[in-house]
mmCIF file of C-alpha atoms and ligand atoms in Angstrom:
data_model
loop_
_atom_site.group_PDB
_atom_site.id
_atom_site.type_symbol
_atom_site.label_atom_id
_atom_site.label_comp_id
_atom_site.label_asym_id
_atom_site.label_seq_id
_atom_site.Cartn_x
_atom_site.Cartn_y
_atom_site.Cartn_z
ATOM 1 C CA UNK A 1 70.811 117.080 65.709
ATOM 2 C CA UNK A 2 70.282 116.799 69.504
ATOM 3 C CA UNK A 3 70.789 120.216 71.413
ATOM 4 C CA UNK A 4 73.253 121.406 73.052
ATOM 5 C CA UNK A 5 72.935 122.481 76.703
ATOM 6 C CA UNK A 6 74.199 123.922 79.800
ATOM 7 C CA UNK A 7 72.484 124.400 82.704
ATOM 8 C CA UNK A 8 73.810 125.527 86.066
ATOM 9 C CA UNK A 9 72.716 123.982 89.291
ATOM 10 C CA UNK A 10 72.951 126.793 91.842
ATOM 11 C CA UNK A 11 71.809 124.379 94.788
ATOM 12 C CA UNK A 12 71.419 125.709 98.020
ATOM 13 C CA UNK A 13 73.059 129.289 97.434
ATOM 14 C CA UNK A 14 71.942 132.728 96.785
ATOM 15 C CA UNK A 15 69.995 135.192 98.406
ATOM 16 C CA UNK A 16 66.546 136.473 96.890
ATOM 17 C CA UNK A 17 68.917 139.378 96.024
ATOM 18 C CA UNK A 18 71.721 137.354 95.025
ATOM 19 C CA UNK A 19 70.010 135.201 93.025
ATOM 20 C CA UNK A 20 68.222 138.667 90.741
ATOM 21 C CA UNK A 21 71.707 140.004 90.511
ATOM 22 C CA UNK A 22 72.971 136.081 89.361
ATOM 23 C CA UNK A 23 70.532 135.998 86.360
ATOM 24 C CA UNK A 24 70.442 139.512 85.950
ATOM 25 C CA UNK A 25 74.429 139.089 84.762
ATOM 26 C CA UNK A 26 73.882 135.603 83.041
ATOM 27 C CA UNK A 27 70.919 136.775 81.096
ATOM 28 C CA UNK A 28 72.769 140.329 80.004
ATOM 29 C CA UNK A 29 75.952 138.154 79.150
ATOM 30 C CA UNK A 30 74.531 135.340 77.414
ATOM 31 C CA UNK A 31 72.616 138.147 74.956
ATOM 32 C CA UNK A 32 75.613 139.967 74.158
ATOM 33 C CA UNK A 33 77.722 136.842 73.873
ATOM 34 C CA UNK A 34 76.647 133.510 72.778
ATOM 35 C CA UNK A 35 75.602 133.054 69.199
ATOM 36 C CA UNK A 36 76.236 129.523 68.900
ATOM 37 C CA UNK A 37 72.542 127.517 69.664
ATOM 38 C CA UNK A 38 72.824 126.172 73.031
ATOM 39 C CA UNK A 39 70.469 125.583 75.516
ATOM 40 C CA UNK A 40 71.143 127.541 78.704
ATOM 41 C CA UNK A 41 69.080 126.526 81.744
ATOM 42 C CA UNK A 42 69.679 128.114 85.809
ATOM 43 C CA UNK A 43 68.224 125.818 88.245
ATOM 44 C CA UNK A 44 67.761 127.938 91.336
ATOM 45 C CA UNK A 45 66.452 127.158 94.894
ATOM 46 C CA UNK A 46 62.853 126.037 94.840
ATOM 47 C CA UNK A 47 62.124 129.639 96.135
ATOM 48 C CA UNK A 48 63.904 131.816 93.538
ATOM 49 C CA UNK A 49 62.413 129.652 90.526
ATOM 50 C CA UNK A 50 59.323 131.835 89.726
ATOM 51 C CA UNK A 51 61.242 135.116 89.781
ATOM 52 C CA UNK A 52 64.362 133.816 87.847
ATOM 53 C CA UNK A 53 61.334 132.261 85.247
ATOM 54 C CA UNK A 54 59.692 135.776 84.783
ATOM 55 C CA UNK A 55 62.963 137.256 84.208
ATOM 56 C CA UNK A 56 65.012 134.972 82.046
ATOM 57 C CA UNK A 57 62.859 133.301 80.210
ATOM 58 C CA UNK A 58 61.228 135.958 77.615
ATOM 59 C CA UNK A 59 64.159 135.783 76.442
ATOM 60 C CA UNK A 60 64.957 131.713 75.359
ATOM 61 C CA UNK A 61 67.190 130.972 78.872
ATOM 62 C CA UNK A 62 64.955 128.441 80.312
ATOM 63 C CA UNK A 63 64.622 127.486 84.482
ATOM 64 C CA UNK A 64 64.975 124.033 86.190
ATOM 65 C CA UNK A 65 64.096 122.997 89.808
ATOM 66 C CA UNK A 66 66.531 120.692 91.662
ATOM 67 C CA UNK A 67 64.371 118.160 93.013
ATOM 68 C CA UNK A 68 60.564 117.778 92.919
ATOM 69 C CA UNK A 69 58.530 115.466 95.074
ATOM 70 C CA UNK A 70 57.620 111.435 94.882
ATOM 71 C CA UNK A 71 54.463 112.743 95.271
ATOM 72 C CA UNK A 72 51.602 114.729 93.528
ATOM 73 C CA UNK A 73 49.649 116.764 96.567
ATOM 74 C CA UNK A 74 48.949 116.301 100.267
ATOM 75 C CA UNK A 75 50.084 115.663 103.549
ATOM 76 C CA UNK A 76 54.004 115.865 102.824
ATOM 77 C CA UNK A 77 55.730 119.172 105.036
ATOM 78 C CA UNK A 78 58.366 120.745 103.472
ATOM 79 C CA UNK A 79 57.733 119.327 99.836
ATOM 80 C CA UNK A 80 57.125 120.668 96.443
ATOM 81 C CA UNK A 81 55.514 118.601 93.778
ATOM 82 C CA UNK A 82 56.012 118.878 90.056
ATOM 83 C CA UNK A 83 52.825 120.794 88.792
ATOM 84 C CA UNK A 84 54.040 123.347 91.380
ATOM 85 C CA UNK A 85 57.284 123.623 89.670
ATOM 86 C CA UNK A 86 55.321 123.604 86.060
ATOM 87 C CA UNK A 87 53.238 126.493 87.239
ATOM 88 C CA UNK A 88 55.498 129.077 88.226
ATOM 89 C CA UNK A 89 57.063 128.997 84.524
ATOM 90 C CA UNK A 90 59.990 125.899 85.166
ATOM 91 C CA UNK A 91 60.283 123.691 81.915
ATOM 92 C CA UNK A 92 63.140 120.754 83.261
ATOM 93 C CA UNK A 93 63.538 118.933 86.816
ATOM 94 C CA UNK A 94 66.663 117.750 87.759
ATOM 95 C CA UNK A 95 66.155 114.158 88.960
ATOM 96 C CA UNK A 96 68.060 111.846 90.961
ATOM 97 C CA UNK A 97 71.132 114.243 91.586
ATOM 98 C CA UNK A 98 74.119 112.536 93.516
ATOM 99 C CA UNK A 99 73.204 114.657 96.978
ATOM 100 C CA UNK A 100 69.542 113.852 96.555
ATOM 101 C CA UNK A 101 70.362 110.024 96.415
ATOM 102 C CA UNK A 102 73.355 110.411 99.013
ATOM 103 C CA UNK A 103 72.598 112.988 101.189
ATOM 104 C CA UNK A 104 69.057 112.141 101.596
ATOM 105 C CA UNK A 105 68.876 108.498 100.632
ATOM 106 C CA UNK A 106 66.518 108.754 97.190
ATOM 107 C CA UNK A 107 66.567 105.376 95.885
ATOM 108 C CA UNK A 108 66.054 104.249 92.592
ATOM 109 C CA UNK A 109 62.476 103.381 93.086
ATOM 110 C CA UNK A 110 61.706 106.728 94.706
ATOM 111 C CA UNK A 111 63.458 108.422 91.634
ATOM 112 C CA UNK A 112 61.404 106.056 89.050
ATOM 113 C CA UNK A 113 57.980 107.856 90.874
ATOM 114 C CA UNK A 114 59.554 111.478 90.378
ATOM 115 C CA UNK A 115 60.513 110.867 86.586
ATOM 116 C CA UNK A 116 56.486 109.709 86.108
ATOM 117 C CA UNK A 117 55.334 113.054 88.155
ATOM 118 C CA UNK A 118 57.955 115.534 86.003
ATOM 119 C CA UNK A 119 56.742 114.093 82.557
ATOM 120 C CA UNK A 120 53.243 113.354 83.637
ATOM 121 C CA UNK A 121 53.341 117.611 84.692
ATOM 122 C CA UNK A 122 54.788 118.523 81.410
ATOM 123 C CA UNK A 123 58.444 118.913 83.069
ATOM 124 C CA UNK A 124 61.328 117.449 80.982
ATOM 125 C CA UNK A 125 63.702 115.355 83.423
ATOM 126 C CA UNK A 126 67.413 116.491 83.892
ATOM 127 C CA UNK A 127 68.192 112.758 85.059
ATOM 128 C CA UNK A 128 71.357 112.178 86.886
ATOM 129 C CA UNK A 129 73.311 108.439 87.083
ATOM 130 C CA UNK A 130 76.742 108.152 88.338
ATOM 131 C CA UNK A 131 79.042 105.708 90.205
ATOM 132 C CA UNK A 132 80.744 106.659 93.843
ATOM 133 C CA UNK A 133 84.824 106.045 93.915
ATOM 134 C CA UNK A 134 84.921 102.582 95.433
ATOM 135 C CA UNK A 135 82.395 101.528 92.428
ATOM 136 C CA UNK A 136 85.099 103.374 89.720
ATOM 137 C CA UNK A 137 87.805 101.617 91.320
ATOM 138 C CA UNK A 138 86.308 97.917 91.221
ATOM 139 C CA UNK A 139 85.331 98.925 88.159
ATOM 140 C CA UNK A 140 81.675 98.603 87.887
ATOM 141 C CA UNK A 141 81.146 102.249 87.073
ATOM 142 C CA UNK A 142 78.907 101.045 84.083
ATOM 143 C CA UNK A 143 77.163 98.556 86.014
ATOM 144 C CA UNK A 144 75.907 101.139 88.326
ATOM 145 C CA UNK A 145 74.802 103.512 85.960
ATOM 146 C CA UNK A 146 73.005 101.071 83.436
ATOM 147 C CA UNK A 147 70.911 99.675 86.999
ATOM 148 C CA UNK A 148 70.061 103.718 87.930
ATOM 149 C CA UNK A 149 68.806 103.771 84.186
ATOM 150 C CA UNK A 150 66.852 100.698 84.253
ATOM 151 C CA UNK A 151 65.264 101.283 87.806
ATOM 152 C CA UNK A 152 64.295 104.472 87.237
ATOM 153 C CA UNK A 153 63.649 105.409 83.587
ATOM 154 C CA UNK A 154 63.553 102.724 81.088
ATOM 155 C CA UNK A 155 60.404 101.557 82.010
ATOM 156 C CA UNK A 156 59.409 104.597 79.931
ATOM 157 C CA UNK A 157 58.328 104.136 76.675
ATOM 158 C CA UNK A 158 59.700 105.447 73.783
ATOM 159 C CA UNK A 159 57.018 108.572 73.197
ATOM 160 C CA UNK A 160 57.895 108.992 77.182
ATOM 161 C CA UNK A 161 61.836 109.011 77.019
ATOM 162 C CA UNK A 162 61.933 111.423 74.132
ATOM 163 C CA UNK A 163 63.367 114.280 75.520
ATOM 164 C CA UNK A 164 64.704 113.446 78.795
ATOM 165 C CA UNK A 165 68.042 114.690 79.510
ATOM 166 C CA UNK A 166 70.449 112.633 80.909
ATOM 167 C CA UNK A 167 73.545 114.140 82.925
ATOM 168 C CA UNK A 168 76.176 111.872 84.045
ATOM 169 C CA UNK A 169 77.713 113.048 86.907
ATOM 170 C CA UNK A 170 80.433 110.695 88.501
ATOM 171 C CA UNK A 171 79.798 111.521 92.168
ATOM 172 C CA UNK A 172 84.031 111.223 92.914
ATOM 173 C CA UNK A 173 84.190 114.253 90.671
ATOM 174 C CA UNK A 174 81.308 116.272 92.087
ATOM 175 C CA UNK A 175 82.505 119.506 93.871
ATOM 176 C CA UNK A 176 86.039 118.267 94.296
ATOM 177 C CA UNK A 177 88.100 119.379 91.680
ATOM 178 C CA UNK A 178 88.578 116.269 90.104
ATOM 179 C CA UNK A 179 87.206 115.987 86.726
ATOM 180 C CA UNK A 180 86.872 112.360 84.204
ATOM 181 C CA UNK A 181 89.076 112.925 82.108
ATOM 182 C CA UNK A 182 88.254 112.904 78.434
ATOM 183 C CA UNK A 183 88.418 109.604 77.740
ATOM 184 C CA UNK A 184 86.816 108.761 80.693
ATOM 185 C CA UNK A 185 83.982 110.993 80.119
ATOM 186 C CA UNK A 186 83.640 110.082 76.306
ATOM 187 C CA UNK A 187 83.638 106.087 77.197
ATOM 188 C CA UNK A 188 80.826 106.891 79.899
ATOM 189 C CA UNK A 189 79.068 109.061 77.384
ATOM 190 C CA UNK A 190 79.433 106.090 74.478
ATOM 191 C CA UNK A 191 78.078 103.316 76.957
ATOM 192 C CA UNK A 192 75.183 105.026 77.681
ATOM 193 C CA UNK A 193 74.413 105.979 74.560
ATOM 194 C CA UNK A 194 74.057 102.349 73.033
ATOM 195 C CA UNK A 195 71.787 101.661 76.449
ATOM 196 C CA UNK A 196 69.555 103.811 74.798
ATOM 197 C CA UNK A 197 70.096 102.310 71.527
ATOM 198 C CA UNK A 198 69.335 98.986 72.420
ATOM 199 C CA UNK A 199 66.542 99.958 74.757
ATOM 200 C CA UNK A 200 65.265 102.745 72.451
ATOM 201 C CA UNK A 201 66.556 102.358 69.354
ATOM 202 C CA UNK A 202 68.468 104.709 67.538
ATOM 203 C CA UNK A 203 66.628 107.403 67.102
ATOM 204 C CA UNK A 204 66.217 108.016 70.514
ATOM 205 C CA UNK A 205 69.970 107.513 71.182
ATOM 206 C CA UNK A 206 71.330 110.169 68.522
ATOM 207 C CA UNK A 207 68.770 112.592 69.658
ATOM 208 C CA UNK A 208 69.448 112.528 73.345
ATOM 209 C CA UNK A 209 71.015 115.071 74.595
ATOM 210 C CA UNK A 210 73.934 113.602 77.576
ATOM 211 C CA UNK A 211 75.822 115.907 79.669
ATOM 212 C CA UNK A 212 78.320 115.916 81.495
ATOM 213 C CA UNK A 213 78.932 117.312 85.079
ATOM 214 C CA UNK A 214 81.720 116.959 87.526
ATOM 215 C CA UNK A 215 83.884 119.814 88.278
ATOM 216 C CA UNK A 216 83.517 121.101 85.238
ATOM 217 C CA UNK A 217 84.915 124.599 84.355
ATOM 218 C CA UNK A 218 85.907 127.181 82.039
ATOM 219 C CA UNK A 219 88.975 125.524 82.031
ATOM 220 C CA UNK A 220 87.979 121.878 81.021
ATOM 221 C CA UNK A 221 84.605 122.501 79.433
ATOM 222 C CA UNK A 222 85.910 123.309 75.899
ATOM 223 C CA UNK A 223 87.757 119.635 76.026
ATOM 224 C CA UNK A 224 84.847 118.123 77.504
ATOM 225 C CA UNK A 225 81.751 118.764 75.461
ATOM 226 C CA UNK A 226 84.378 118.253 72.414
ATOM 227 C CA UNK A 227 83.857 114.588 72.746
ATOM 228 C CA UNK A 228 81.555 112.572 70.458
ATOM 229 C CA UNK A 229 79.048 111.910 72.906
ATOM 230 C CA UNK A 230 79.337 115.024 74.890
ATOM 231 C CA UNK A 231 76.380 117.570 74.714
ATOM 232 C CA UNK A 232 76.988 119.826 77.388
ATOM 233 C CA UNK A 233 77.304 120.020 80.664
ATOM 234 C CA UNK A 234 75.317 120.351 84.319
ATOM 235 C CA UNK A 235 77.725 122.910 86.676
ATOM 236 C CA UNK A 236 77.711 123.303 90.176
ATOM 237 C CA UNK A 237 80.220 125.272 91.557
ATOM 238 C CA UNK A 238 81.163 127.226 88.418
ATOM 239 C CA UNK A 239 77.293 128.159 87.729
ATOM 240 C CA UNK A 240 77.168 130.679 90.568
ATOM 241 C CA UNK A 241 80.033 132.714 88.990
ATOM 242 C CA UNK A 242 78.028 134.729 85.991
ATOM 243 C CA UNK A 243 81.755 134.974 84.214
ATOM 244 C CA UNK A 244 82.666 131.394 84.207
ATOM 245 C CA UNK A 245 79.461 130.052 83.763
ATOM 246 C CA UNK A 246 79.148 131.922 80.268
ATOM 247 C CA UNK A 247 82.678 130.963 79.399
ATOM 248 C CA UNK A 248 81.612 127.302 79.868
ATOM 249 C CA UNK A 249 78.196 128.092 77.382
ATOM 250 C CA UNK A 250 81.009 129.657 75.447
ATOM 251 C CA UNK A 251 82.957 126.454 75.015
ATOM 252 C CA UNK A 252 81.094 124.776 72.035
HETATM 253 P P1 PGA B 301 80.294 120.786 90.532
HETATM 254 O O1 PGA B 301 78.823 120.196 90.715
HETATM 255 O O2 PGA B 301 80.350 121.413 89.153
HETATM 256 O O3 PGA B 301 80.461 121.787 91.621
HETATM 257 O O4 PGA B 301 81.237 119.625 90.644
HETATM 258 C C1 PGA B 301 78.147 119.580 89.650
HETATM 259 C C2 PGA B 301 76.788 119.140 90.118
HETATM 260 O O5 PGA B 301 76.641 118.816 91.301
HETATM 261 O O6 PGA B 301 75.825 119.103 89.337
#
């Protein structure tokens, strides 16, 4: 059975006190409440990752970056490369997220280098595809995300591949209230799972785990990760509320 996850992309919010009192809540929540085996995982600023780590961790909620460098070491101001990350107790990356490729122009290629760094450095990839509104409406949403999987990750091989996430996040739905709706999440979800069947086989493709992020909430989350092909989600916005967020982990 692939596993069930939810992680929460705080991006650039929270205070080094905000951020304590954030995980503080999840962690004492997520004890008390969730029985059900799901992965829970709080991707924090690049600063608040090693204290978030020490604190969460012990006990089985695990801590993602949001980004990690093209590069291993050197002459690059301002950057943070995966071993970093691995070495102040992070276990997944999140790779390729819409604002990383729109915001600051990641391509593909650029994202293919950062996938080799995170699993070279023992980090498992969060990797996220999705298509922009113009694409959805000329309708080659799954034209764009099968060429974002074959730039940047299917050049992995199999041993490689096993156990990268993949979060499909359609970038119209990102922060703005709109979610896919079900079926348009669980025909996304299907697609890309026989991708990885016919590029991986089907081993790989049951036991990948695909999320789904988007505006998702403790609203919709119940109806989303529902779906066949549905194994969770990757939240933004609802993440930095410690209620909501463990509603959504609630929603199996
Ligand atoms: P959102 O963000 O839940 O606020 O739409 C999701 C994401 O960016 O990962």
């Amino acid at each position: 059975m692939r596993k069930k996850i939810v992680a929460g992309n705080w991006k650039m919010n929270c205070n080094r006190e905000e951020a304590f009192s954030l995980a503080t809540e999840i962690l004492g929540m997520v004890t008390d409440e969730v029985h059900q085996p799901v992965q829970v995982i709080l991707a924090p600023p690049y600063l608040h990752l090693s204290a978030v780590a020490h604190l969460v961790s012990p006990n089985g909620i695990s801590v993602a970056a949001q980004n990690c460098a093209s590069e291993i070491s050197g002459a690059f101001t301002g950057e943070v490369s995966a071993p970093m990350i691995k070495s102040v107790g992070a276990e997944y990356v999140i790779i390729g997220h819409s604002e990383r490729r729109h915001i600051f122009n990641e391509s593909n290629e650029e994202l293919t280098k950062k996938v080799n760094l995170a699993i070279q450095s023992k980090l498992i990839p969060i990797f996220c595809i999705g298509e922009m509104l113009p694409e959805r409406e000329a309708g080659h949403q799954q034209k764009v995300v099968e060429q974002q999987l074959r730039e940047s990750v299917f050049h992995l091989s199999t041993d490689l591949f096993a156990g990268v996430i993949i979060a499909y996040e359609p970038v119209w739905a990102i922060g703005t209230g709109k979610t896919a709706s079900p079926e348009q999440a669980q025909e996304m979800h299907e697609f890309i799972r026989s991708l990885l069947k016919k590029q991986y086989g089907e081993a790989i493709s049951d036991g990948t785990s695909l999320l789904y992020g988007g505006s998702c909430n403790e609203k919709n989350a119940h109806e989303l990760f529902a779906l066949a092909d549905v194994d969770g989600g990757l939240i933004g916005g609802a993440a930095l509320k410690s209620r909501s967020f463990v509603n959504i982990i609630k929603s199996f």
